[in-house]
XYZ file of C-alpha atoms in Angstrom:
291
model
C 19.443 41.209 245.262
C 19.661 44.489 247.183
C 23.439 44.527 246.783
C 23.090 44.025 243.041
C 20.568 46.857 242.818
C 22.879 49.178 244.733
C 25.729 48.268 242.408
C 23.606 49.090 239.356
C 22.462 52.370 240.908
C 26.048 53.346 241.688
C 27.082 52.514 238.115
C 24.276 54.679 236.714
C 25.167 57.589 239.016
C 28.842 57.395 238.061
C 27.971 57.354 234.356
C 25.656 60.354 234.430
C 27.646 62.354 237.000
C 30.102 63.892 234.466
C 27.202 65.143 232.337
C 25.269 66.519 235.318
C 28.336 68.278 236.744
C 29.219 69.748 233.334
C 25.623 70.840 232.739
C 25.342 72.532 236.136
C 28.743 74.229 235.778
C 28.592 75.321 232.136
C 24.879 76.036 231.666
C 22.684 76.056 234.788
C 24.929 78.204 237.008
C 25.676 80.850 234.320
C 21.937 81.086 233.557
C 21.184 81.571 237.259
C 23.882 84.271 237.510
C 22.515 86.000 234.418
C 19.037 86.218 235.958
C 20.448 87.292 239.329
C 22.685 90.017 237.839
C 19.793 91.431 235.810
C 18.188 92.601 239.080
C 21.313 94.430 240.293
C 23.448 97.394 239.256
C 26.583 95.206 239.213
C 29.480 95.914 236.847
C 30.713 93.154 234.558
C 33.010 91.815 237.290
C 32.011 92.252 240.892
C 28.932 92.473 243.064
C 26.166 95.061 242.900
C 23.189 96.124 244.956
C 19.650 94.881 244.381
C 17.590 97.303 242.268
C 14.635 95.111 241.320
C 13.192 95.696 237.850
C 15.015 99.002 237.243
C 17.192 97.506 234.482
C 14.144 96.228 232.617
C 12.366 99.571 232.984
C 15.494 101.296 231.692
C 15.499 98.991 228.652
C 11.882 99.808 227.862
C 12.827 103.510 227.827
C 15.854 102.951 225.576
C 15.332 103.547 221.853
C 18.362 101.439 220.911
C 16.778 98.424 222.620
C 13.685 98.547 220.405
C 15.862 99.170 217.358
C 17.911 96.053 218.131
C 14.746 93.972 218.687
C 13.368 95.110 215.317
C 16.650 94.449 213.508
C 16.968 90.985 215.051
C 13.423 90.131 213.941
C 14.106 91.499 210.460
C 17.230 89.376 210.163
C 15.290 86.275 211.269
C 12.681 86.933 208.554
C 15.422 87.292 205.937
C 17.230 84.077 206.863
C 15.208 81.338 208.577
C 12.615 80.409 205.943
C 14.782 81.238 202.861
C 17.698 79.239 204.294
C 15.423 76.251 204.924
C 13.776 76.365 201.490
C 17.101 76.740 199.687
C 18.526 73.796 201.635
C 15.527 71.639 200.759
C 15.636 72.639 197.082
C 19.348 71.884 196.804
C 18.891 68.562 198.602
C 16.148 67.513 196.160
C 18.566 68.143 193.288
C 21.714 66.708 194.875
C 19.993 63.487 196.023
C 19.354 62.602 192.365
C 23.083 62.520 191.678
C 25.091 59.334 192.116
C 28.580 58.303 193.135
C 31.555 60.649 193.209
C 29.625 63.532 191.615
C 27.177 63.652 194.520
C 30.050 63.515 197.019
C 31.847 66.349 195.226
C 28.756 68.569 195.185
C 28.146 67.893 198.887
C 31.734 68.852 199.717
C 31.467 72.073 197.712
C 28.238 73.101 199.426
C 29.422 72.129 202.912
C 32.853 73.763 202.599
C 31.664 77.310 203.539
C 30.110 75.958 206.749
C 33.475 74.848 208.145
C 35.118 78.222 207.453
C 35.606 80.594 210.416
C 33.290 83.588 210.432
C 36.270 85.946 210.056
C 37.247 84.246 206.787
C 33.652 84.290 205.531
C 33.265 88.008 206.195
C 36.612 88.803 204.541
C 35.591 86.869 201.422
C 32.294 88.713 201.119
C 33.739 92.120 201.897
C 36.034 91.554 198.924
C 33.220 90.175 196.703
C 30.954 93.151 197.528
C 33.632 95.851 197.621
C 32.344 98.977 195.880
C 35.432 99.467 193.710
C 36.845 96.010 193.092
C 34.104 93.544 194.110
C 33.017 91.120 191.408
C 29.409 91.249 192.675
C 29.269 94.965 191.887
C 28.832 94.160 188.186
C 25.500 92.487 188.977
C 24.485 95.284 191.367
C 25.350 97.901 188.763
C 23.389 96.002 186.094
C 20.181 96.035 188.175
C 20.512 99.423 189.907
C 22.510 101.435 187.394
C 25.284 102.253 189.877
C 27.772 100.689 192.253
C 26.692 100.590 195.899
C 28.718 100.316 199.074
C 26.273 97.774 200.443
C 27.586 97.637 204.013
C 27.344 101.440 204.322
C 23.820 101.686 202.950
C 20.973 101.361 205.510
C 18.706 99.647 202.972
C 21.260 97.154 201.659
C 23.260 96.355 204.798
C 20.973 93.873 206.580
C 19.911 91.959 203.431
C 23.597 91.550 202.529
C 24.436 90.267 206.017
C 21.519 87.831 205.610
C 22.833 86.748 202.185
C 26.271 86.040 203.639
C 24.694 84.072 206.497
C 22.596 81.925 204.152
C 25.649 81.187 201.976
C 27.722 80.332 205.043
C 25.262 78.084 206.907
C 23.231 76.410 204.162
C 25.569 73.433 203.845
C 24.475 72.136 207.252
C 20.788 72.303 206.268
C 21.600 70.530 203.024
C 23.162 67.578 204.879
C 20.153 67.268 207.199
C 17.741 67.226 204.262
C 19.908 64.725 202.341
C 19.821 62.411 205.363
C 16.034 62.764 205.571
C 15.516 62.113 201.855
C 17.703 59.008 201.955
C 15.487 57.564 204.695
C 12.424 57.615 202.433
C 11.981 54.068 201.001
C 12.384 53.903 197.214
C 9.419 51.497 197.118
C 7.042 54.403 197.692
C 8.239 56.185 194.550
C 8.179 52.978 192.501
C 4.583 52.295 193.541
C 3.631 55.897 192.729
C 5.289 55.627 189.303
C 3.264 52.497 188.556
C 0.117 54.456 189.388
C 1.158 57.212 186.973
C 2.019 59.870 189.537
C 3.889 62.946 188.311
C 7.009 64.346 190.017
C 4.953 67.078 191.665
C 2.457 64.520 192.981
C 5.305 62.386 194.326
C 6.767 65.403 196.106
C 3.412 66.542 197.507
C 2.112 63.133 198.595
C 5.325 61.295 199.524
C 8.396 63.504 199.917
C 6.883 66.495 201.698
C 4.942 64.584 204.411
C 7.915 62.294 205.132
C 10.517 65.086 205.108
C 8.387 67.345 207.323
C 9.971 66.253 210.654
C 13.404 67.185 209.276
C 12.002 70.478 207.984
C 10.601 71.268 211.450
C 13.987 70.500 212.997
C 15.848 72.700 210.494
C 13.423 75.592 210.984
C 13.780 75.374 214.768
C 17.579 75.192 214.667
C 17.735 78.087 212.223
C 15.438 80.208 214.379
C 17.613 79.656 217.458
C 20.856 80.320 215.584
C 19.675 83.447 213.772
C 18.198 85.025 216.896
C 21.743 84.866 218.288
C 23.241 86.793 215.343
C 26.349 88.726 216.326
C 29.602 87.743 214.571
C 28.700 88.664 210.990
C 27.154 91.992 211.968
C 30.044 92.915 214.245
C 32.688 92.106 211.640
C 30.960 93.566 208.575
C 28.947 96.576 209.754
C 29.511 96.971 213.532
C 25.779 97.651 213.805
C 25.752 100.450 211.262
C 25.036 102.359 209.209
C 22.813 104.421 211.510
C 22.116 101.358 213.694
C 20.337 99.652 210.781
C 22.023 96.329 211.621
C 22.267 96.752 215.393
C 21.047 93.495 216.999
C 20.312 92.299 220.529
C 23.616 90.540 221.165
C 25.432 93.706 220.153
C 23.462 95.545 222.796
C 24.556 92.927 225.345
C 28.172 93.427 224.229
C 27.854 97.211 224.385
C 26.290 97.390 227.836
C 28.328 94.638 229.503
C 31.762 94.805 227.896
C 32.088 98.395 226.685
C 30.116 100.337 229.279
C 30.703 97.884 232.164
C 26.978 97.711 232.934
C 26.852 94.037 233.881
C 23.339 94.242 235.319
C 21.837 95.999 232.303
C 23.681 93.698 229.898
C 22.309 90.695 231.796
C 18.783 92.119 231.490
C 19.146 92.254 227.701
C 20.539 88.703 227.725
C 17.579 87.510 229.822
C 15.162 89.109 227.368
C 16.901 87.392 224.430
C 17.026 84.076 226.313
C 13.280 84.186 226.996
C 12.549 85.099 223.372
C 14.616 82.167 222.091
C 13.058 79.663 224.497
C 9.481 80.859 223.966
C 9.567 81.263 220.193
C 11.517 78.059 219.498
C 9.250 75.920 221.717
C 6.078 77.440 220.226
C 7.371 77.061 216.690
C 8.446 73.465 217.191
C 5.115 72.514 218.756
C 3.167 74.227 215.972
C 5.277 72.491 213.345
C 4.721 69.138 215.032
C 0.941 69.709 215.024
C 1.134 70.763 211.367
C 3.034 67.582 210.527
C 0.433 65.212 212.029
């Protein structure tokens, strides 16, 4: 009996060992090094001397740090909830379609999500180009003039948010479609027999049952959008006048451009703690709301 138990234990250890080793190597150790470097004056590569909380104090005295925190929060407000609501609305429409038409619509909506960010930004830089962009006709209609949106402090961040929503919404759509398909049709048939309207069906059946998926989508979106970097870097490089400068750009600037590995790690630690704290709080609040 003891020999059999040892054999089972060894089998379990061998099965989970690759995951544990990968986790410790790829995630746990880099996180430890990030925290450790944030308390030193180390360059990007190499050792540094212990300076305690000097890097964090330096951040609190840096105007660009607060600008990047504000811009990151602004971008999250522009993307997380709108992206989720648009995905849910599209899913409610697409799920009513049948057969090949539904499959075609799903492919069309999901196609942008599989495109590389460099391709996405090139497409939208052409669409929004001040001279030749086809979207400028709509902008001119509403504002009376053509606008170089990525060079305008007011327009730049909303346009980056628009591109992000267009690019990532296909993933949200698939999650909501999967959630809607798991709702038994019997519930809607029983509601129809009782004379329920479409709005009543959505409010009393669809919304409560789709809420766990909605909470998941909101949490995933929050985590992803707090880590915004690629679109901003490729379309505006943080400009104009730092109006789109975000936290990961500050990490890139301090660590890779200025070779301040310790200060860059301090910014990364701050962002890491924000993501962990806000995502956990949001998910728990959404779970309580869904009960």
